Short mmCIF file of C-alpha atoms and ligand atoms in Angstrom, two decimals:
data_model
loop_
_atom_site.label_atom_id
_atom_site.label_comp_id
_atom_site.label_asym_id
_atom_site.label_seq_id
_atom_site.Cartn_x
_atom_site.Cartn_y
_atom_site.Cartn_z
CA MET S 544 0.00 0.00 0.00
CA ARG S 545 1.28 3.45 -0.76
CA ASN S 546 1.30 5.99 1.99
CA LEU S 547 -0.92 9.01 1.46
CA PHE S 548 0.95 10.85 4.18
CA PRO S 549 4.63 10.07 3.95
CA VAL S 550 5.67 10.89 7.49
CA SER S 551 8.00 8.69 9.46
CA GLY S 552 8.07 8.43 13.21
CA LEU S 553 7.11 11.10 15.66
CA VAL S 554 6.98 14.58 14.31
CA LEU S 555 7.91 16.85 17.13
CA SER S 556 6.75 20.10 15.67
CA VAL S 557 4.57 21.84 18.18
CA ALA S 558 1.19 22.96 16.99
CA LEU S 559 -1.92 24.38 18.51
CA ILE S 560 -5.04 22.31 17.96
CA GLY S 561 -8.04 24.27 19.05
CA ALA S 562 -7.73 26.94 21.68
CA GLY S 563 -5.38 26.54 24.55
CA PHE S 564 -3.63 23.18 24.47
CA VAL S 565 -0.48 21.96 22.91
CA SER S 566 0.15 18.76 21.00
CA THR S 567 3.48 17.41 19.88
CA PHE S 568 1.96 16.68 16.49
CA ALA S 569 1.35 19.03 13.58
CA ALA S 570 -2.26 20.13 13.17
CA ASP S 571 -2.83 18.00 10.06
CA GLU S 572 -1.44 14.88 11.75
CA THR S 573 -4.68 13.67 13.19
CA LEU S 574 -5.92 10.26 14.21
CA ARG S 575 -8.61 10.48 11.58
CA SER S 576 -6.29 11.40 8.72
CA TYR S 577 -4.12 8.37 9.42
CA ALA S 578 -7.11 6.13 10.13
CA GLU S 579 -8.48 7.06 6.71
CA LYS S 580 -5.14 6.22 5.14
CA ASN S 581 -5.55 2.74 6.62
CA GLY S 582 -9.20 2.40 5.65
CA ILE S 583 -10.51 2.23 9.23
CA TYR S 584 -12.78 4.31 11.43
CA ILE S 585 -11.56 5.85 14.66
CA GLY S 586 -13.99 7.52 16.97
CA ALA S 587 -15.20 8.58 20.36
CA ILE S 588 -18.64 9.05 21.87
CA LEU S 589 -20.20 12.46 22.07
CA ASN S 590 -20.60 12.69 25.83
CA SER S 591 -24.05 13.51 27.15
CA GLN S 592 -22.83 16.91 28.38
CA TRP S 593 -22.09 17.92 24.77
CA PHE S 594 -25.77 17.66 23.86
CA GLY S 595 -26.69 20.23 26.48
CA GLY S 596 -23.90 22.56 25.38
CA GLY S 597 -22.09 21.99 28.67
CA LEU S 598 -18.60 21.36 27.37
CA PRO S 599 -15.82 23.79 26.42
CA SER S 600 -15.39 24.48 22.72
CA GLN S 601 -12.01 22.72 22.82
CA TYR S 602 -13.85 19.43 23.36
CA GLU S 603 -15.74 19.65 20.08
CA GLN S 604 -12.66 20.95 18.31
CA VAL S 605 -10.69 17.88 19.40
CA HIS S 606 -13.57 15.56 18.64
CA LYS S 607 -14.19 16.66 15.08
CA THR S 608 -10.52 17.05 14.26
CA GLN S 609 -9.45 13.64 15.48
CA PHE S 610 -12.35 11.28 14.82
CA ASN S 611 -14.32 10.07 11.81
CA ILE S 612 -17.05 8.03 13.52
CA VAL S 613 -19.38 9.09 16.29
CA VAL S 614 -21.91 7.55 18.67
CA ALA S 615 -24.10 9.16 21.32
CA GLU S 616 -23.32 8.28 24.94
CA ASN S 617 -27.01 8.05 25.91
CA GLU S 618 -29.13 10.00 23.45
CA MET S 619 -30.23 7.27 21.04
CA LYS S 620 -31.13 4.75 23.75
CA PHE S 621 -34.71 3.56 24.30
CA ASP S 622 -35.46 5.85 27.26
CA ALA S 623 -34.13 8.87 25.37
CA THR S 624 -35.92 8.23 22.09
CA GLU S 625 -39.27 6.87 23.33
CA PRO S 626 -39.71 8.26 26.85
CA SER S 627 -43.43 7.59 26.75
CA GLU S 628 -45.29 5.05 24.68
CA ASN S 629 -45.25 5.81 20.97
CA ARG S 630 -44.05 9.40 21.56
CA PHE S 631 -40.63 9.79 20.09
CA ASN S 632 -37.97 12.37 20.76
CA TYR S 633 -35.27 12.64 18.13
CA ASN S 634 -33.90 16.09 18.99
CA ASN S 635 -30.57 15.08 20.46
CA GLY S 636 -29.99 12.30 17.96
CA ASP S 637 -30.77 14.70 15.11
CA LYS S 638 -28.26 17.13 16.56
CA MET S 639 -25.58 14.47 16.47
CA VAL S 640 -26.47 13.36 12.94
CA ARG S 641 -26.19 17.00 11.75
CA TYR S 642 -22.83 17.33 13.48
CA ALA S 643 -21.62 14.12 11.86
CA LYS S 644 -22.73 15.31 8.43
CA GLN S 645 -21.04 18.68 8.85
CA ASN S 646 -17.83 16.97 9.81
CA GLY S 647 -17.86 14.02 7.41
CA MET S 648 -18.28 11.38 10.11
CA ARG S 649 -19.86 7.95 10.09
CA VAL S 650 -22.72 7.50 12.60
CA ARG S 651 -23.29 4.57 14.98
CA GLY S 652 -26.67 4.12 16.57
CA HIS S 653 -26.65 2.78 20.13
CA ALA S 654 -28.77 0.85 21.15
CA LEU S 655 -32.15 -0.64 20.19
CA ALA S 656 -32.84 -3.70 22.34
CA TRP S 657 -31.08 -3.52 25.72
CA HIS S 658 -32.12 -4.47 29.26
CA SER S 659 -30.89 -1.14 30.64
CA GLN S 660 -32.20 2.40 30.11
CA VAL S 661 -35.63 1.05 29.26
CA PRO S 662 -38.37 3.50 30.33
CA ASN S 663 -40.72 2.36 33.07
CA TRP S 664 -43.79 2.21 30.88
CA VAL S 665 -42.30 -0.79 29.03
CA ASN S 666 -42.32 -2.81 32.27
CA ASN S 667 -46.10 -2.48 32.43
CA TYR S 668 -46.21 -5.04 29.66
CA LYS S 669 -43.71 -7.50 31.10
CA ASN S 670 -46.30 -10.27 31.28
CA ASP S 671 -47.78 -9.65 27.85
CA LYS S 672 -45.57 -11.25 25.22
CA LYS S 673 -47.65 -10.13 22.26
CA LYS S 674 -47.73 -6.51 23.40
CA LEU S 675 -44.02 -6.49 24.25
CA LEU S 676 -43.19 -7.78 20.78
CA SER S 677 -45.22 -4.99 19.26
CA VAL S 678 -43.58 -2.42 21.57
CA LEU S 679 -40.12 -3.50 20.46
CA LYS S 680 -41.10 -3.65 16.81
CA ASN S 681 -42.73 -0.23 16.93
CA HIS S 682 -39.63 1.22 18.59
CA ILE S 683 -37.29 -0.23 16.00
CA ASP S 684 -39.52 0.69 13.05
CA ASN S 685 -39.74 4.29 14.20
CA VAL S 686 -36.21 4.92 15.42
CA VAL S 687 -34.37 3.12 12.63
CA GLY S 688 -36.90 4.47 10.13
CA HIS S 689 -36.39 8.04 11.34
CA TRP S 690 -32.63 7.84 10.77
CA LYS S 691 -32.78 5.63 7.68
CA GLY S 692 -29.85 6.50 5.45
CA GLN S 693 -28.31 8.66 8.18
CA VAL S 694 -27.30 6.22 10.88
CA ASP S 695 -24.83 3.90 9.17
CA GLU S 696 -24.81 1.10 11.73
CA TRP S 697 -26.86 0.06 14.75
CA ASP S 698 -26.26 -1.85 17.92
CA VAL S 699 -29.47 -3.78 17.44
CA VAL S 700 -29.02 -5.90 20.54
CA ASN S 701 -26.82 -4.88 23.45
CA GLU S 702 -25.52 -7.02 26.34
CA ALA S 703 -27.98 -9.91 26.03
CA ILE S 704 -25.53 -12.48 27.41
CA SER S 705 -25.03 -13.19 31.11
CA ASN S 706 -21.82 -12.04 32.80
CA ASN S 707 -20.99 -15.14 34.68
CA GLU S 708 -22.17 -18.14 32.78
CA PRO S 709 -22.41 -18.91 29.11
CA GLN S 710 -26.14 -18.30 28.78
CA TRP S 711 -28.57 -15.49 28.01
CA ARG S 712 -28.95 -12.69 30.51
CA THR S 713 -32.22 -13.42 32.25
CA TYR S 714 -32.84 -10.10 34.02
CA SER S 715 -34.08 -8.24 30.99
CA VAL S 716 -37.64 -7.25 30.28
CA TRP S 717 -37.19 -8.42 26.69
CA TYR S 718 -35.83 -11.83 27.69
CA GLN S 719 -38.37 -12.38 30.46
CA GLY S 720 -41.35 -11.15 28.49
CA ILE S 721 -40.53 -12.50 25.05
CA GLY S 722 -37.74 -15.07 25.34
CA PRO S 723 -34.43 -15.11 23.44
CA GLU S 724 -36.25 -14.84 20.12
CA PHE S 725 -36.54 -11.09 20.76
CA ILE S 726 -32.98 -10.96 19.43
CA ASP S 727 -33.68 -12.61 16.09
CA SER S 728 -36.78 -10.46 15.64
CA ALA S 729 -34.95 -7.23 16.48
CA PHE S 730 -32.42 -7.86 13.71
CA VAL S 731 -35.13 -8.71 11.19
CA TRP S 732 -37.12 -5.54 12.04
CA ALA S 733 -34.05 -3.31 11.97
CA HIS S 734 -33.08 -4.66 8.57
CA ALA S 735 -36.56 -4.05 7.22
CA ALA S 736 -36.50 -0.48 8.52
CA ASP S 737 -33.13 0.35 6.90
CA PRO S 738 -31.83 -2.39 4.59
CA ASN S 739 -28.53 -0.53 4.09
CA ALA S 740 -27.61 -0.14 7.74
CA GLU S 741 -24.97 -2.43 9.23
CA LEU S 742 -26.42 -4.34 12.15
CA CYS S 743 -24.36 -5.39 15.18
CA TYR S 744 -24.67 -7.46 18.31
CA ASN S 745 -22.74 -5.52 21.02
CA ASP S 746 -21.43 -6.74 24.38
CA TYR S 747 -18.62 -6.53 26.94
CA ASN S 748 -16.10 -9.08 28.24
CA LEU S 749 -15.67 -10.48 24.74
CA GLU S 750 -11.89 -10.25 25.11
CA GLN S 751 -11.82 -13.08 27.63
CA GLY S 752 -11.32 -16.07 25.38
CA VAL S 753 -13.28 -17.83 22.68
CA ASN S 754 -14.20 -20.99 24.51
CA PRO S 755 -17.55 -22.47 25.45
CA LYS S 756 -17.22 -21.19 29.02
CA ALA S 757 -16.58 -17.60 28.01
CA LYS S 758 -19.04 -15.01 26.76
CA ALA S 759 -17.35 -14.84 23.36
CA GLY S 760 -17.63 -18.60 22.92
CA PHE S 761 -21.35 -18.55 23.69
CA LEU S 762 -21.83 -15.58 21.37
CA LEU S 763 -19.97 -17.28 18.55
CA GLU S 764 -22.38 -20.21 18.68
CA GLN S 765 -25.31 -17.79 18.45
CA VAL S 766 -23.73 -15.91 15.53
CA LYS S 767 -23.29 -19.22 13.70
CA ARG S 768 -26.93 -19.97 14.24
CA TRP S 769 -28.06 -16.48 13.17
CA VAL S 770 -25.99 -16.68 10.01
CA ALA S 771 -27.26 -20.18 9.22
CA ASN S 772 -30.84 -19.00 9.73
CA GLY S 773 -30.43 -15.92 7.54
CA ILE S 774 -30.81 -13.43 10.42
CA PRO S 775 -29.48 -10.10 9.08
CA ILE S 776 -26.48 -9.57 11.37
CA HIS S 777 -23.32 -8.02 9.97
CA CYS S 778 -21.08 -7.27 12.91
CA VAL S 779 -20.17 -7.97 16.50
CA GLY S 780 -19.28 -4.98 18.66
CA SER S 781 -16.81 -5.66 21.40
CA GLN S 782 -17.23 -2.92 23.98
CA THR S 783 -13.77 -3.64 25.43
CA HIS S 784 -14.08 -1.86 28.78
CA VAL S 785 -10.92 -3.27 30.28
CA GLU S 786 -8.63 -2.51 33.17
CA ASP S 787 -4.90 -1.88 33.15
CA THR S 788 -3.09 -5.19 33.41
CA THR S 789 -1.25 -4.49 36.65
CA THR S 790 -4.05 -3.06 38.73
CA ASP S 791 -6.72 -5.63 38.05
CA LYS S 792 -5.91 -8.92 39.75
CA HIS S 793 -8.86 -10.53 38.03
CA PHE S 794 -7.93 -9.28 34.63
CA ILE S 795 -8.25 -12.13 32.22
CA GLY S 796 -8.97 -10.35 28.96
CA SER S 797 -6.38 -9.77 26.28
CA PRO S 798 -6.02 -8.33 22.81
CA ASP S 799 -5.01 -11.80 21.60
CA SER S 800 -8.32 -13.25 22.75
CA LEU S 801 -10.22 -10.55 20.93
CA ARG S 802 -8.17 -11.18 17.82
CA SER S 803 -9.17 -14.86 18.01
CA LEU S 804 -12.79 -13.82 18.10
CA ALA S 805 -12.25 -11.58 15.05
CA ARG S 806 -10.81 -14.56 13.18
CA GLU S 807 -13.69 -16.84 14.10
CA LEU S 808 -16.14 -14.17 12.94
CA ALA S 809 -14.25 -13.75 9.67
CA LYS S 810 -15.09 -17.36 8.85
CA LEU S 811 -18.75 -16.37 9.07
CA ASN S 812 -18.25 -13.17 7.05
CA ILE S 813 -19.10 -11.10 10.14
CA LYS S 814 -17.14 -8.00 11.13
CA LEU S 815 -15.63 -7.24 14.50
CA LYS S 816 -15.71 -3.67 15.77
CA ILE S 817 -14.27 -2.25 18.98
CA THR S 818 -17.12 -0.04 20.09
CA GLU S 819 -16.57 1.31 23.62
CA LEU S 820 -12.90 1.04 24.45
CA ASP S 821 -11.46 2.33 27.70
CA ILE S 822 -8.50 0.99 29.67
CA GLY S 823 -8.91 2.23 33.24
CA PHE S 824 -6.83 2.05 36.41
CA LYS S 825 -8.31 1.28 39.83
CA SER S 826 -9.74 4.40 41.45
CA GLY S 827 -7.61 5.89 44.18
CA ILE S 828 -4.20 4.67 43.05
CA ASN S 829 -1.47 7.00 41.86
CA VAL S 830 -1.01 6.62 38.15
CA SER S 831 2.59 7.18 37.09
CA LYS S 832 4.06 8.20 33.75
CA SER S 833 5.15 4.62 33.10
CA ASP S 834 1.62 3.39 33.91
CA LEU S 835 0.31 5.77 31.25
CA GLU S 836 2.88 4.52 28.79
CA ARG S 837 1.88 0.92 29.43
CA GLN S 838 -1.74 1.93 28.99
CA GLY S 839 -0.74 3.40 25.62
CA GLN S 840 0.78 0.08 24.60
CA THR S 841 -2.46 -1.70 25.44
CA PHE S 842 -4.43 0.83 23.39
CA ARG S 843 -2.01 0.08 20.56
CA GLN S 844 -2.43 -3.69 20.89
CA TYR S 845 -6.20 -3.37 20.52
CA LEU S 846 -5.70 -1.06 17.54
CA ASP S 847 -3.51 -3.69 15.89
CA ILE S 848 -6.52 -6.00 15.68
CA ILE S 849 -8.45 -3.39 13.75
CA LEU S 850 -5.52 -2.65 11.46
CA GLU S 851 -4.51 -6.23 10.85
CA GLU S 852 -7.69 -8.29 10.73
CA PRO S 853 -9.46 -7.78 7.39
CA ASN S 854 -12.92 -8.07 8.93
CA ALA S 855 -12.23 -5.41 11.59
CA ASP S 856 -12.76 -1.77 10.72
CA THR S 857 -13.72 0.35 13.74
CA TYR S 858 -11.90 1.57 16.85
CA LEU S 859 -14.23 3.56 19.05
CA ILE S 860 -13.33 4.94 22.47
CA TRP S 861 -15.97 5.49 25.17
CA GLY S 862 -15.10 9.10 25.85
CA VAL S 863 -12.65 11.79 24.90
CA SER S 864 -11.21 13.21 28.12
CA ASP S 865 -10.77 11.58 31.53
CA LYS S 866 -12.68 14.54 32.91
CA TRP S 867 -15.94 13.33 31.37
CA SER S 868 -16.02 9.57 31.74
CA TRP S 869 -18.44 7.03 33.16
CA LEU S 870 -15.53 5.01 34.60
CA GLY S 871 -15.76 6.46 38.14
CA GLY S 872 -18.98 4.48 38.58
CA LEU S 873 -17.00 1.32 37.91
CA ASN S 874 -14.29 2.23 40.44
CA ARG S 875 -11.86 3.01 37.65
CA GLN S 876 -10.08 6.15 36.50
CA LYS S 877 -8.03 7.67 33.67
CA GLY S 878 -9.13 5.21 31.00
CA LEU S 879 -9.18 7.52 27.98
CA ILE S 880 -6.62 9.10 25.65
CA TYR S 881 -6.96 12.78 26.67
CA ASP S 882 -6.34 13.99 30.22
CA ASP S 883 -8.55 16.25 32.35
CA ASN S 884 -7.25 19.29 30.50
CA LEU S 885 -7.90 17.78 27.08
CA LYS S 886 -4.19 17.23 26.56
CA PRO S 887 -3.26 14.10 24.59
CA LYS S 888 -1.89 11.33 26.83
CA PRO S 889 0.81 8.80 25.90
CA ALA S 890 -2.01 6.57 24.62
CA PHE S 891 -2.87 9.19 22.01
CA ASP S 892 0.75 9.19 20.84
CA SER S 893 0.87 5.37 20.71
CA ILE S 894 -2.24 5.28 18.56
CA LEU S 895 -1.13 8.06 16.24
CA VAL S 896 2.33 6.65 15.70
CA ARG S 897 0.93 3.20 15.01
CA LEU S 898 -1.54 4.60 12.50
CA GLN S 899 1.24 6.56 10.81
CA ASN S 900 3.61 3.66 10.50
CA PHE S 901 1.33 0.72 9.88
CA GLU S 902 2.02 -1.18 6.68
CA PRO S 903 -0.08 -4.27 5.94
CA PRO S 904 1.95 -7.47 5.77
CA GLN S 905 3.32 -7.87 2.24
CA ASP S 906 1.56 -11.15 1.50
CA THR S 907 -1.85 -9.59 2.03
CA VAL S 908 -1.29 -6.55 -0.19
CA ALA S 909 -2.31 -6.64 -3.81
CA ALA S 910 0.20 -6.32 -6.58
CA ASP S 911 1.28 -2.78 -7.33
CA THR S 912 -1.66 -1.03 -8.93
CA THR S 913 0.59 1.53 -10.64
CA ALA S 914 1.44 -1.22 -13.12
CA ASN S 915 -1.76 -0.57 -14.99
CA ASP S 916 -2.55 2.65 -16.74
CA THR S 917 -5.65 3.46 -14.79
CA THR S 918 -4.16 4.75 -11.57
CA VAL S 919 -5.74 8.15 -11.19
CA THR S 920 -4.59 11.25 -9.46
CA ASP S 921 -7.01 13.31 -7.45
CA SER S 922 -6.98 17.08 -7.09
CA THR S 923 -4.42 16.87 -4.28
CA GLY S 924 -2.03 15.19 -6.68
CA LEU S 925 -2.06 11.94 -4.69
CA ASP S 926 -2.68 8.56 -6.20
CA SER S 927 -6.22 7.63 -5.36
CA THR S 928 -6.49 4.09 -6.68
CA ILE S 929 -5.14 2.51 -3.58
CA VAL S 930 -5.47 -0.98 -2.23
CA ILE S 931 -6.65 -0.74 1.34
CA ARG S 932 -6.63 -4.38 2.25
CA GLN S 933 -6.78 -7.77 0.65
CA THR S 934 -7.59 -11.18 1.99
CA ALA S 935 -5.91 -13.91 0.07
CA GLY S 936 -8.14 -16.49 -1.51
CA PRO S 937 -7.46 -18.96 -4.30
CA GLY S 938 -5.96 -16.75 -7.02
CA SER S 939 -5.56 -13.06 -6.64
CA VAL S 940 -8.38 -10.62 -7.35
CA THR S 941 -7.44 -7.22 -8.75
CA MET S 942 -9.49 -4.26 -9.92
CA HIS S 943 -8.98 -1.08 -11.84
CA VAL S 944 -11.13 1.73 -13.13
CA ALA S 945 -11.13 3.23 -16.59
CA GLY S 946 -13.61 6.05 -16.95
CA ARG S 947 -16.76 4.66 -15.39
CA THR S 948 -15.96 1.02 -15.98
CA LEU S 949 -14.66 -1.07 -13.09
CA PHE S 950 -12.65 -4.03 -14.33
CA ILE S 951 -12.21 -7.06 -12.09
CA ALA S 952 -9.62 -9.69 -12.83
CA GLY S 953 -8.94 -12.97 -11.11
CA ALA S 954 -12.57 -13.89 -10.33
CA LYS S 955 -15.21 -15.33 -12.61
CA SER S 956 -17.98 -14.12 -10.40
CA ALA S 957 -17.69 -11.50 -7.69
CA LYS S 958 -19.88 -9.46 -5.39
CA VAL S 959 -19.07 -5.76 -5.67
CA ASP S 960 -19.98 -3.19 -3.02
CA VAL S 961 -19.26 0.50 -3.47
CA PHE S 962 -19.15 2.71 -0.36
CA ASN S 963 -18.79 6.46 0.00
CA MET S 964 -15.95 7.79 2.13
CA GLN S 965 -18.19 7.78 5.20
CA GLY S 966 -18.59 4.04 4.68
CA ARG S 967 -22.22 4.17 3.56
CA PRO S 968 -23.06 1.64 0.84
CA VAL S 969 -24.01 3.42 -2.39
CA PHE S 970 -24.18 0.57 -4.88
CA SER S 971 -23.95 -3.22 -4.89
CA THR S 972 -23.98 -5.66 -7.74
CA LYS S 973 -22.67 -8.97 -8.99
CA CYS S 974 -19.92 -8.96 -11.59
CA GLU S 975 -20.05 -11.96 -13.94
CA LYS S 976 -18.32 -10.65 -17.03
CA GLY S 977 -15.11 -9.09 -15.79
CA SER S 978 -16.41 -5.54 -15.59
CA ILE S 979 -19.29 -3.42 -14.36
CA GLU S 980 -20.45 0.08 -15.21
CA LEU S 981 -20.50 2.65 -12.43
CA ASN S 982 -23.16 4.86 -13.95
CA GLY S 983 -25.46 6.76 -11.63
CA ILE S 984 -22.71 7.48 -9.08
CA SER S 985 -21.47 11.04 -8.75
CA ASP S 986 -17.82 11.92 -9.28
CA GLY S 987 -15.63 11.53 -6.24
CA LEU S 988 -13.70 9.09 -4.10
CA TYR S 989 -15.17 5.74 -3.14
CA MET S 990 -14.16 2.54 -1.42
CA VAL S 991 -14.89 -0.58 -3.45
CA ARG S 992 -15.03 -4.05 -1.95
CA VAL S 993 -14.87 -7.07 -4.24
CA ARG S 994 -15.52 -10.49 -2.80
CA SER S 995 -15.20 -13.81 -4.53
CA GLY S 996 -15.22 -17.00 -2.49
CA SER S 997 -12.82 -16.39 0.38
CA ALA S 998 -10.90 -13.66 -1.47
CA SER S 999 -11.72 -10.08 -0.73
CA LEU S 1000 -10.18 -6.84 -1.93
CA VAL S 1001 -10.92 -3.35 -0.69
CA GLN S 1002 -9.66 -0.49 -2.81
CA LYS S 1003 -10.11 3.24 -2.90
CA ILE S 1004 -11.06 4.55 -6.34
CA SER S 1005 -11.73 7.90 -7.90
CA ILE S 1006 -14.55 8.42 -10.38
CA LYS S 1007 -14.30 11.45 -12.64
O1 9MR D 671 -21.69 6.10 29.51
C1 9MR D 671 -23.04 5.77 29.78
C2 9MR D 671 -23.46 6.41 31.08
O2 9MR D 671 -23.52 7.82 30.94
C3 9MR D 671 -24.82 5.88 31.52
O3 9MR D 671 -25.11 6.36 32.80
C4 9MR D 671 -24.79 4.36 31.52
C5 9MR D 671 -26.14 3.84 31.92
O4 9MR D 671 -26.28 2.49 31.66
O5 9MR D 671 -24.45 3.89 30.23
C6 9MR D 671 -23.16 4.26 29.86
O6 9MR D 671 -22.85 3.69 28.62
C7 9MR D 671 -22.83 2.26 28.58
C8 9MR D 671 -23.21 1.82 27.19
O7 9MR D 671 -24.43 2.39 26.82
C9 9MR D 671 -23.29 0.30 27.10
N1 9MR D 671 -22.07 -0.32 27.53
C10 9MR D 671 -21.55 0.13 28.81
C11 9MR D 671 -21.43 1.65 28.81
C12 9MR D 671 -20.77 2.13 30.06
O8 9MR D 671 -21.56 1.80 31.19
#
């Protein structure tokens, strides 16, 4: 892969980003610019305080400069969007969607069917299965329908698995009132309401091993079943709320375990996303500089999964600054990548440097695309036909664009998906004859994914 931003190592030029704080990186060296170079999304929640205008302007400046995917901390949850029966409130969610549009960000919706933050009125129907099914369906129809085409992906079901044993979580109004089939139904309804949205199952403690006794092992069996039954699920979100390795005696999670889950999901053509990352220390302890550096290494190890596993594309942190973080409630502290004064911590540097320097392993990168005469140059003068990632299959799939024709070599039959630069699908088709026409798509940059059997190629193209 060619580097859009040929910078090596740490650049120690001092630049002001936003008002009043100093970073050791130049202003255009942002997490999002390097994430985009690598074809991944990097993001942070918009904290609840942002919606009420209660945060300093620096916060938003950092957020929109550094991130290219956003999710609301609380504002798209059931209690926020349907506080009373069949009366919906989309104000805060709309505000976030506008913000995302203005700043070219992808939008995650969180969360549709969850046992927590369910308004009281829902519990009135806990003994009425038929009514509860219609309550959940109505919620999904309305909320997903309202943001159809604007929310790119949804946590359709959140935290439905028990913490301690490999089984469903039983203390949930949806589980108790409907049974586990509420999950299958929720995916089907969400898909019907927005057939282009990516639909995820989201949970925590998924980094604790893929074995039948662990949550991830139980989940994997369910995902296999959902896929076999044609349930429209596209991704698993791993919240990844973890604790620093030295302060948590019970810490049993690891980036390696999460990587194993990603690989198991790849076999099912399901993506893995890190959706709520924080790496906290126990409350009350002194956190030293070397603790923060170790924390940065752990942030980097989780990022490596997203960079290296072809079915992983999103790295989302549950907060921006340690000053506004839910972690206190969990007896943890300092789990994010900006400190109380919105200054980047060592974890920020670890992530940025890794994003700058990452090169996919040679054997997974397609042959040099400059060899054909269709490599195009965009207005910035940079090559824009760039292979983002390739999964080897039998034979090697390649693609190139000439005018509005996309040529595909190395596959007799292939599924082609075209996404805009925010990751929203704009066009899908099957290619049977070696080429397809990209008429009806406006000029600009796109990501194209070609899949044939187990081979998959993702490439950035420019249409002019
Ligand atoms: O950060 C959220 C916090 O403000 C809320 O009080 C809390 C209530 O459940 O939810 C927090 O977000 C949670 C997320 O929605 C699901 N995964 C765990 C997150 C942290 O608790």
